[in-house]
Tab-separated table of C-alpha atoms in Angstrom:
chain	number	residue	atom	x	y	z
A	28	GLN	CA	-55.836	168.365	161.473
A	29	ASN	CA	-58.307	166.155	159.603
A	30	ARG	CA	-56.676	167.227	156.363
A	31	GLY	CA	-53.301	166.031	157.780
A	32	ILE	CA	-54.675	162.618	158.626
A	33	MET	CA	-56.286	162.315	155.212
A	34	SER	CA	-53.034	163.346	153.575
A	35	GLU	CA	-51.126	160.668	155.549
A	36	GLN	CA	-53.787	158.055	154.646
A	37	LYS	CA	-53.524	158.997	150.994
A	38	SER	CA	-49.770	158.668	150.987
A	39	ASP	CA	-50.126	155.169	152.627
A	40	ASP	CA	-52.444	154.109	149.837
A	41	ASP	CA	-49.841	155.130	147.315
A	42	MET	CA	-47.166	152.889	148.926
A	43	THR	CA	-45.855	149.785	147.197
A	44	PRO	CA	-46.174	146.472	149.112
A	45	ASP	CA	-42.487	146.583	150.095
A	46	GLU	CA	-42.773	150.215	151.277
A	47	ARG	CA	-45.901	149.393	153.311
A	48	LEU	CA	-44.106	146.365	154.921
A	49	ALA	CA	-41.144	148.543	155.831
A	50	TRP	CA	-43.427	151.305	157.180
A	51	LEU	CA	-45.267	148.814	159.448
A	52	ARG	CA	-42.068	147.220	160.762
A	53	GLU	CA	-40.608	150.659	161.549
A	54	ARG	CA	-43.579	151.178	163.841
A	55	GLY	CA	-43.068	147.848	165.672
A	56	VAL	CA	-45.679	145.773	163.865
A	57	LEU	CA	-44.648	142.092	163.452
A	58	VAL	CA	-45.420	140.988	159.911
A	59	GLU	CA	-44.585	137.629	158.236
A	60	THR	CA	-44.878	137.384	154.480
A	61	PRO	CA	-46.056	134.162	152.756
A	62	GLU	CA	-42.541	133.657	151.381
A	63	GLU	CA	-41.023	134.008	154.867
A	64	ARG	CA	-43.654	131.623	156.265
A	65	ARG	CA	-42.817	128.951	153.668
A	66	ALA	CA	-39.099	129.410	154.280
A	67	ASN	CA	-39.607	128.913	158.020
A	68	GLN	CA	-41.714	125.798	157.381
A	69	VAL	CA	-39.005	124.303	155.162
A	70	ALA	CA	-36.335	125.106	157.736
A	71	ASN	CA	-38.397	123.524	160.507
A	72	ALA	CA	-39.033	120.412	158.413
A	73	LEU	CA	-35.339	120.041	157.602
A	74	GLY	CA	-34.479	120.489	161.236
A	75	GLU	CA	-37.018	117.838	162.273
A	76	ALA	CA	-35.665	115.441	159.623
A	77	GLU	CA	-32.118	115.958	160.869
A	78	ARG	CA	-33.266	115.402	164.458
A	79	LEU	CA	-35.068	112.189	163.548
A	80	SER	CA	-32.140	110.989	161.469
A	81	ALA	CA	-29.817	111.498	164.400
A	82	GLN	CA	-32.167	109.457	166.599
A	83	SER	CA	-32.837	106.565	164.177
A	84	VAL	CA	-30.997	103.971	162.144
A	85	GLU	CA	-31.814	102.932	158.586
A	86	VAL	CA	-32.539	99.240	158.165
A	87	SER	CA	-33.623	97.235	155.171
A	88	TYR	CA	-35.769	94.145	154.851
A	89	VAL	CA	-36.884	92.007	151.921
A	90	LEU	CA	-40.312	91.428	150.396
A	91	VAL	CA	-40.783	87.883	149.057
A	92	PRO	CA	-43.942	87.892	146.893
A	93	ALA	CA	-46.157	84.803	146.831
A	94	ASP	CA	-46.043	85.015	143.042
A	95	SER	CA	-42.736	83.300	142.239
A	96	SER	CA	-42.499	85.159	138.933
A	97	GLN	CA	-42.146	88.449	140.817
A	98	PRO	CA	-38.658	89.471	141.987
A	99	LEU	CA	-37.643	89.979	145.590
A	100	LYS	CA	-37.625	93.615	146.659
A	101	GLU	CA	-35.483	95.396	149.237
A	102	ILE	CA	-37.332	97.976	151.348
A	103	LYS	CA	-35.757	100.552	153.662
A	104	ALA	CA	-37.159	101.854	156.937
A	105	GLN	CA	-36.111	104.174	159.760
A	106	CYS	CA	-35.981	102.397	163.106
A	107	PRO	CA	-35.627	104.597	166.217
A	108	SER	CA	-32.238	103.959	167.761
A	109	ASP	CA	-33.827	103.736	171.213
A	110	TRP	CA	-36.641	101.373	170.148
A	111	LYS	CA	-37.727	99.356	173.210
A	112	GLU	CA	-41.265	98.251	172.326
A	113	GLY	CA	-40.559	94.698	171.193
A	114	ASP	CA	-40.138	93.681	167.577
A	115	PHE	CA	-39.998	96.794	165.400
A	116	PHE	CA	-41.151	94.965	162.264
A	117	MET	CA	-44.209	93.521	164.010
A	118	ASN	CA	-45.458	97.106	164.336
A	119	HIS	CA	-43.975	98.475	161.110
A	120	LEU	CA	-45.546	95.805	158.868
A	121	LYS	CA	-49.114	95.978	160.206
A	122	PRO	CA	-50.367	98.021	157.200
A	123	ALA	CA	-48.940	95.409	154.809
A	124	PHE	CA	-51.264	92.735	156.186
A	125	SER	CA	-54.378	94.781	156.920
A	126	GLY	CA	-57.496	93.517	155.184
A	127	SER	CA	-61.193	92.934	155.603
A	128	ALA	CA	-62.315	90.117	157.865
A	129	ASP	CA	-65.104	89.459	155.330
A	130	SER	CA	-62.634	87.612	153.084
A	131	VAL	CA	-61.881	84.995	155.741
A	132	ASP	CA	-62.921	81.362	155.176
A	133	LEU	CA	-65.068	80.886	158.288
A	134	SER	CA	-65.330	77.101	157.858
A	135	LEU	CA	-61.563	76.774	157.927
A	136	LEU	CA	-61.308	79.142	160.879
A	137	GLN	CA	-63.983	77.123	162.687
A	138	GLN	CA	-62.045	73.916	162.049
A	139	THR	CA	-58.790	75.504	163.175
A	140	GLY	CA	-60.409	76.683	166.416
A	141	THR	CA	-62.081	73.402	167.333
A	142	THR	CA	-59.044	71.234	166.587
A	143	THR	CA	-57.013	73.219	169.090
A	144	LEU	CA	-59.511	72.440	171.860
A	145	ALA	CA	-59.161	69.305	173.957
A	146	GLY	CA	-61.784	66.621	173.447
A	147	THR	CA	-64.589	66.417	170.903
A	148	SER	CA	-67.351	68.256	172.758
A	149	ALA	CA	-66.141	71.781	172.086
A	150	PRO	CA	-69.056	74.246	171.786
A	151	ALA	CA	-69.816	75.809	168.418
A	152	VAL	CA	-68.469	79.300	167.851
A	153	SER	CA	-70.643	81.919	166.154
A	154	ASP	CA	-69.670	83.507	162.823
A	155	ALA	CA	-69.634	86.920	164.531
A	156	ALA	CA	-67.100	85.703	167.093
A	157	LEU	CA	-64.959	84.173	164.345
A	158	ARG	CA	-65.004	87.403	162.348
A	159	GLN	CA	-63.968	89.298	165.450
A	160	VAL	CA	-61.008	86.930	165.833
A	161	ALA	CA	-60.108	87.526	162.195
A	162	LYS	CA	-60.437	91.290	162.577
A	163	GLU	CA	-58.043	91.289	165.527
A	164	ALA	CA	-55.494	89.075	163.755
A	165	ASN	CA	-52.131	90.646	163.164
A	166	VAL	CA	-48.582	90.148	161.948
A	167	GLU	CA	-47.102	86.757	162.770
A	168	VAL	CA	-43.376	86.194	163.167
A	169	PHE	CA	-41.635	82.921	162.378
A	170	SER	CA	-38.029	82.416	163.492
A	171	LEU	CA	-36.462	81.156	160.297
A	172	VAL	CA	-32.990	81.192	161.855
A	173	HIS	CA	-32.802	81.318	165.637
A	174	ALA	CA	-30.343	83.737	167.217
A	175	THR	CA	-27.640	81.671	168.902
A	176	GLU	CA	-24.069	82.015	170.069
A	177	SER	CA	-22.920	80.281	166.868
A	178	ASN	CA	-24.290	83.139	164.705
A	179	GLN	CA	-23.383	85.923	167.141
A	180	TYR	CA	-27.056	86.070	168.196
A	181	THR	CA	-28.132	87.283	164.760
A	182	GLY	CA	-31.284	85.601	163.508
A	183	ILE	CA	-33.555	85.870	160.492
A	184	ASN	CA	-37.319	86.284	160.903
A	185	ILE	CA	-40.186	85.712	158.491
A	186	TYR	CA	-43.107	88.109	158.925
A	187	LEU	CA	-46.426	86.958	157.501
A	188	ASP	CA	-50.175	87.461	157.639
A	189	GLU	CA	-51.368	85.639	160.751
A	190	ILE	CA	-54.532	84.473	158.980
A	191	GLY	CA	-53.165	84.194	155.445
A	192	MET	CA	-54.447	80.634	155.061
A	193	LEU	CA	-57.912	81.651	156.271
A	194	LYS	CA	-57.953	84.474	153.708
A	195	ARG	CA	-57.186	81.901	151.022
A	196	LEU	CA	-53.958	83.663	150.069
A	197	PRO	CA	-51.757	81.675	147.646
A	198	LEU	CA	-48.960	79.491	148.931
A	199	ASN	CA	-45.550	81.151	149.021
A	200	ALA	CA	-43.257	78.445	147.620
A	201	ARG	CA	-40.090	80.517	148.071
A	202	ALA	CA	-40.779	81.060	151.760
A	203	THR	CA	-41.269	77.316	152.196
A	204	ALA	CA	-37.970	76.717	150.359
A	205	TYR	CA	-36.208	79.055	152.798
A	206	ALA	CA	-37.646	77.086	155.728
A	207	LYS	CA	-36.584	73.780	154.216
A	208	ALA	CA	-33.058	75.086	153.655
A	209	ALA	CA	-33.014	76.214	157.296
A	210	GLY	CA	-33.597	72.643	158.455
A	211	TYR	CA	-37.363	72.553	159.008
A	212	GLU	CA	-38.608	69.135	157.908
A	213	PRO	CA	-41.360	69.096	156.919
A	214	PRO	CA	-41.196	72.828	156.245
A	215	PRO	CA	-44.175	74.940	157.338
A	216	GLN	CA	-46.440	76.484	154.754
A	217	PHE	CA	-46.670	80.250	154.272
A	218	TYR	CA	-49.541	82.051	152.584
A	219	GLY	CA	-49.371	85.348	150.734
A	220	ASN	CA	-46.471	87.772	150.624
A	221	ILE	CA	-43.884	87.472	153.384
A	222	PHE	CA	-41.014	89.652	154.575
A	223	LEU	CA	-37.506	88.638	155.666
A	224	ALA	CA	-35.616	90.695	158.244
A	225	ARG	CA	-32.398	90.287	160.201
A	226	VAL	CA	-32.580	90.764	163.975
A	227	LYS	CA	-29.690	90.773	166.412
A	228	LYS	CA	-30.718	89.706	169.907
A	229	LEU	CA	-28.284	90.646	172.635
A	230	PRO	CA	-28.578	88.403	175.704
A	231	GLY	CA	-30.208	90.262	178.579
A	232	ARG	CA	-28.509	90.812	181.898
A	233	GLY	CA	-30.082	89.373	185.024
A	234	MET	CA	-33.855	89.187	184.639
A	235	GLY	CA	-33.935	91.640	181.747
A	236	ALA	CA	-35.279	90.589	178.345
A	237	PRO	CA	-32.892	90.350	175.382
A	238	VAL	CA	-32.283	93.608	173.524
A	239	GLN	CA	-33.232	93.496	169.833
A	240	MET	CA	-31.254	95.394	167.236
A	241	PHE	CA	-32.526	95.467	163.668
A	242	GLN	CA	-29.943	95.164	160.922
A	243	SER	CA	-30.163	95.443	157.152
A	244	LEU	CA	-30.957	92.469	154.953
A	245	VAL	CA	-30.561	93.183	151.258
A	246	VAL	CA	-31.600	91.603	147.983
A	247	GLY	CA	-28.634	89.844	146.418
A	248	PRO	CA	-26.085	87.692	148.239
A	249	ASP	CA	-27.960	88.135	151.533
A	250	THR	CA	-31.067	86.387	150.176
A	251	ASP	CA	-29.690	84.162	147.412
A	252	MET	CA	-30.572	80.534	148.146
A	253	ASN	CA	-27.235	79.314	146.787
A	254	SER	CA	-24.783	81.805	148.236
A	255	ALA	CA	-26.187	83.553	151.324
A	256	PRO	CA	-23.906	82.642	154.263
A	257	TRP	CA	-26.792	82.603	156.739
A	258	ILE	CA	-28.698	80.059	154.636
A	259	LYS	CA	-25.705	77.740	154.467
A	260	GLN	CA	-25.347	77.969	158.245
A	261	ALA	CA	-29.055	78.074	159.102
A	262	ALA	CA	-29.705	74.350	159.645
A	263	GLU	CA	-26.749	74.047	162.021
A	264	ASP	CA	-27.752	77.187	163.931
A	265	ASN	CA	-31.311	75.912	164.387
A	266	LEU	CA	-30.066	72.503	165.496
A	267	ASN	CA	-27.810	74.141	168.079
A	268	TYR	CA	-30.751	76.212	169.304
A	269	GLN	CA	-33.011	73.152	169.648
A	270	MET	CA	-30.338	71.134	171.434
A	271	GLU	CA	-29.762	73.937	173.920
A	272	LEU	CA	-33.499	74.361	174.450
A	273	ASN	CA	-33.893	70.622	175.052
A	274	ARG	CA	-31.017	70.698	177.513
A	275	ILE	CA	-32.610	73.528	179.488
A	276	THR	CA	-36.134	72.094	179.490
A	277	GLY	CA	-35.204	68.424	179.743
A	278	GLN	CA	-37.442	67.688	176.757
A	279	SER	CA	-36.849	66.381	173.269
A	280	ASN	CA	-39.275	68.253	171.057
A	281	LEU	CA	-39.944	67.201	167.480
A	282	GLN	CA	-41.707	69.193	164.786
A	283	PRO	CA	-45.416	68.360	164.546
A	284	SER	CA	-46.307	66.391	161.439
A	285	VAL	CA	-48.638	67.747	158.769
A	286	ASP	CA	-51.762	65.707	157.945
A	287	GLY	CA	-50.970	63.010	155.402
A	288	ALA	CA	-47.220	63.615	155.533
A	289	ASP	CA	-44.379	61.229	156.391
A	290	GLY	CA	-46.304	58.330	154.860
A	291	LYS	CA	-48.983	58.450	157.582
A	292	ALA	CA	-52.420	58.173	156.014
A	293	LYS	CA	-55.061	60.671	157.062
A	294	LYS	CA	-58.490	59.020	157.228
A	295	GLU	CA	-61.567	60.826	155.946
A	296	GLU	CA	-65.184	59.670	155.772
A	297	SER	CA	-64.935	57.646	152.550
A	298	PHE	CA	-61.235	57.600	151.737
A	299	SER	CA	-57.744	58.087	153.138
A	300	TRP	CA	-54.885	60.151	151.777
A	301	THR	CA	-51.166	60.820	152.009
A	302	GLN	CA	-49.040	63.557	150.528
A	303	THR	CA	-45.553	64.740	149.711
A	304	GLU	CA	-44.650	68.227	148.579
A	305	GLU	CA	-45.092	67.133	144.955
A	306	GLU	CA	-47.891	64.564	145.011
A	307	LEU	CA	-51.198	63.638	146.597
A	308	GLU	CA	-52.404	60.046	146.885
A	309	VAL	CA	-56.045	59.204	147.611
A	310	VAL	CA	-57.094	55.645	148.449
A	311	VAL	CA	-60.808	54.743	148.074
A	312	PRO	CA	-62.218	51.353	149.192
A	313	LEU	CA	-64.264	49.739	146.405
A	314	PRO	CA	-67.513	47.837	147.069
A	315	THR	CA	-66.347	44.473	145.658
A	316	VAL	CA	-63.006	42.817	145.093
A	317	ASP	CA	-63.908	41.692	141.542
A	318	ILE	CA	-64.974	45.122	140.312
A	319	LYS	CA	-63.823	45.929	136.782
A	320	ALA	CA	-61.930	49.060	135.786
A	321	LYS	CA	-64.661	49.931	133.266
A	322	GLN	CA	-67.156	50.081	136.152
A	323	VAL	CA	-65.166	52.863	137.823
A	324	ASP	CA	-65.311	56.439	136.548
A	325	VAL	CA	-62.689	58.913	137.790
A	326	LYS	CA	-62.933	62.560	136.744
A	327	PHE	CA	-60.126	65.006	137.390
A	328	ARG	CA	-60.513	68.775	137.436
A	329	PRO	CA	-57.878	71.393	138.332
A	330	GLN	CA	-59.266	71.577	141.864
A	331	SER	CA	-61.631	68.626	142.249
A	332	LEU	CA	-61.845	64.837	142.187
A	333	HIS	CA	-65.047	62.890	141.415
A	334	VAL	CA	-65.272	59.088	141.621
A	335	THR	CA	-68.367	57.020	140.770
A	336	CYS	CA	-68.800	53.265	140.704
A	337	GLN	CA	-71.136	51.122	138.606
A	338	GLY	CA	-72.792	54.109	137.011
A	339	SER	CA	-74.430	55.984	139.861
A	340	ASN	CA	-72.743	55.117	143.159
A	341	VAL	CA	-70.764	58.253	144.135
A	342	LEU	CA	-67.718	57.262	146.165
A	343	VAL	CA	-65.881	60.579	146.287
A	344	ALA	CA	-66.921	64.154	145.437
A	345	LEU	CA	-64.007	66.192	146.622
A	346	GLN	CA	-63.149	69.876	146.203
A	347	LEU	CA	-59.384	70.043	146.660
A	348	PHE	CA	-57.562	72.538	148.842
A	349	GLU	CA	-55.268	73.626	146.000
A	350	ARG	CA	-54.856	72.969	142.287
A	351	VAL	CA	-53.422	69.836	140.688
A	352	ASP	CA	-51.998	69.091	137.240
A	353	VAL	CA	-54.862	67.231	135.537
A	354	ASP	CA	-52.642	65.843	132.762
A	355	SER	CA	-50.385	64.143	135.334
A	356	CYS	CA	-53.183	62.514	137.377
A	357	THR	CA	-53.499	58.729	137.259
A	358	TRP	CA	-55.483	55.937	138.926
A	359	THR	CA	-55.290	52.196	139.328
A	360	ILE	CA	-57.120	49.396	141.181
A	361	ASP	CA	-55.148	47.614	143.894
A	362	ARG	CA	-56.477	44.193	144.909
A	363	GLN	CA	-55.164	42.626	148.098
A	364	GLY	CA	-56.937	39.624	149.582
A	365	GLU	CA	-60.660	40.267	149.777
A	366	GLN	CA	-60.385	44.062	149.450
A	367	ALA	CA	-60.093	46.175	146.313
A	368	LYS	CA	-58.983	49.784	146.517
A	369	LEU	CA	-58.870	52.617	144.025
A	370	VAL	CA	-55.498	54.411	144.232
A	371	VAL	CA	-55.510	57.918	142.774
A	372	THR	CA	-52.288	59.872	142.317
A	373	MET	CA	-52.357	63.618	141.620
A	374	GLU	CA	-49.435	65.930	141.000
A	375	LYS	CA	-49.653	69.308	142.765
A	376	MET	CA	-49.285	72.513	140.772
A	377	GLU	CA	-47.314	74.100	143.616
A	378	GLY	CA	-44.727	72.012	145.446
A	379	ALA	CA	-45.867	72.326	149.063
A	380	LEU	CA	-47.553	70.346	151.829
A	381	TRP	CA	-51.241	71.108	152.276
A	382	PRO	CA	-52.726	71.680	155.758
A	383	ARG	CA	-55.810	69.678	154.654
A	384	ILE	CA	-57.108	68.025	151.498
A	385	LYS	CA	-60.578	69.570	151.324
A	386	ASP	CA	-61.352	73.079	150.212
């Protein structure tokens, strides 16, 4: 009997892999080969992809780089057809704006926080608390074109880094140009890369919130400043939206002015300033009305202004918020009555309104 078992074992050792697989399966043993396992994995993956495709819709949105020399880029995404968790792109674009809170300009964040508080006795906020605020910052959405009845409730949103300015990201001149074309005057400033997306908002029934449907926005005619139909219609759509909002609320809201804009001088400790998108004007009171031009020394740098009077009297030592064109900077002395003022004019490198003059 032992010889029979040994003989059977010996014959099993002599089997080829295919013969051994067949021999095991004949005896009811379930065996899956590596090839069969990979084939099943591929089939399962394809099935899952088909299931997801049947339950989602492909949408496209547009990246607008802050660097104006870089082209716009169309990006595609799969949005679940039953998406009901608010703005899809607010969630989808989080990775695009993730970054370390260590790069945040805490002085600017401190200023931003205190200026939003009523009164002048706001308590100081610790750096740790400010960094926590920066860490929790997220995607911000700006309604470039409001969804109204006149555009079949189809709006255009800008998605941007909520603390782009605090991270010292560069100004996005093209995004500002879109806002200006859409009727925002003065247009808001955008920092860093932004994304454009089309959103259709269906009016809700009863107390329900509007339903958002996300539709494709493509590079080309859809985003061309000269030919896109939504850009040509944007200012009128936004005006209709504001008029309807004013009618409902009984208010007449105007856009808040930017410091130094609209010809309204912003006073600082030793000077005042105004700005347009192209130029910056700084006015500095001089100590005497009969001061000579040769007694005033004005030094321009790409991102600084230094003014001294009579050799050693420093009137202005200013680090500018953004860069200026040094070759286009000029100054003159304006004498009116018993007051002499130094008037400095600087041309901005990027055509945009600044949120403040100091770096």
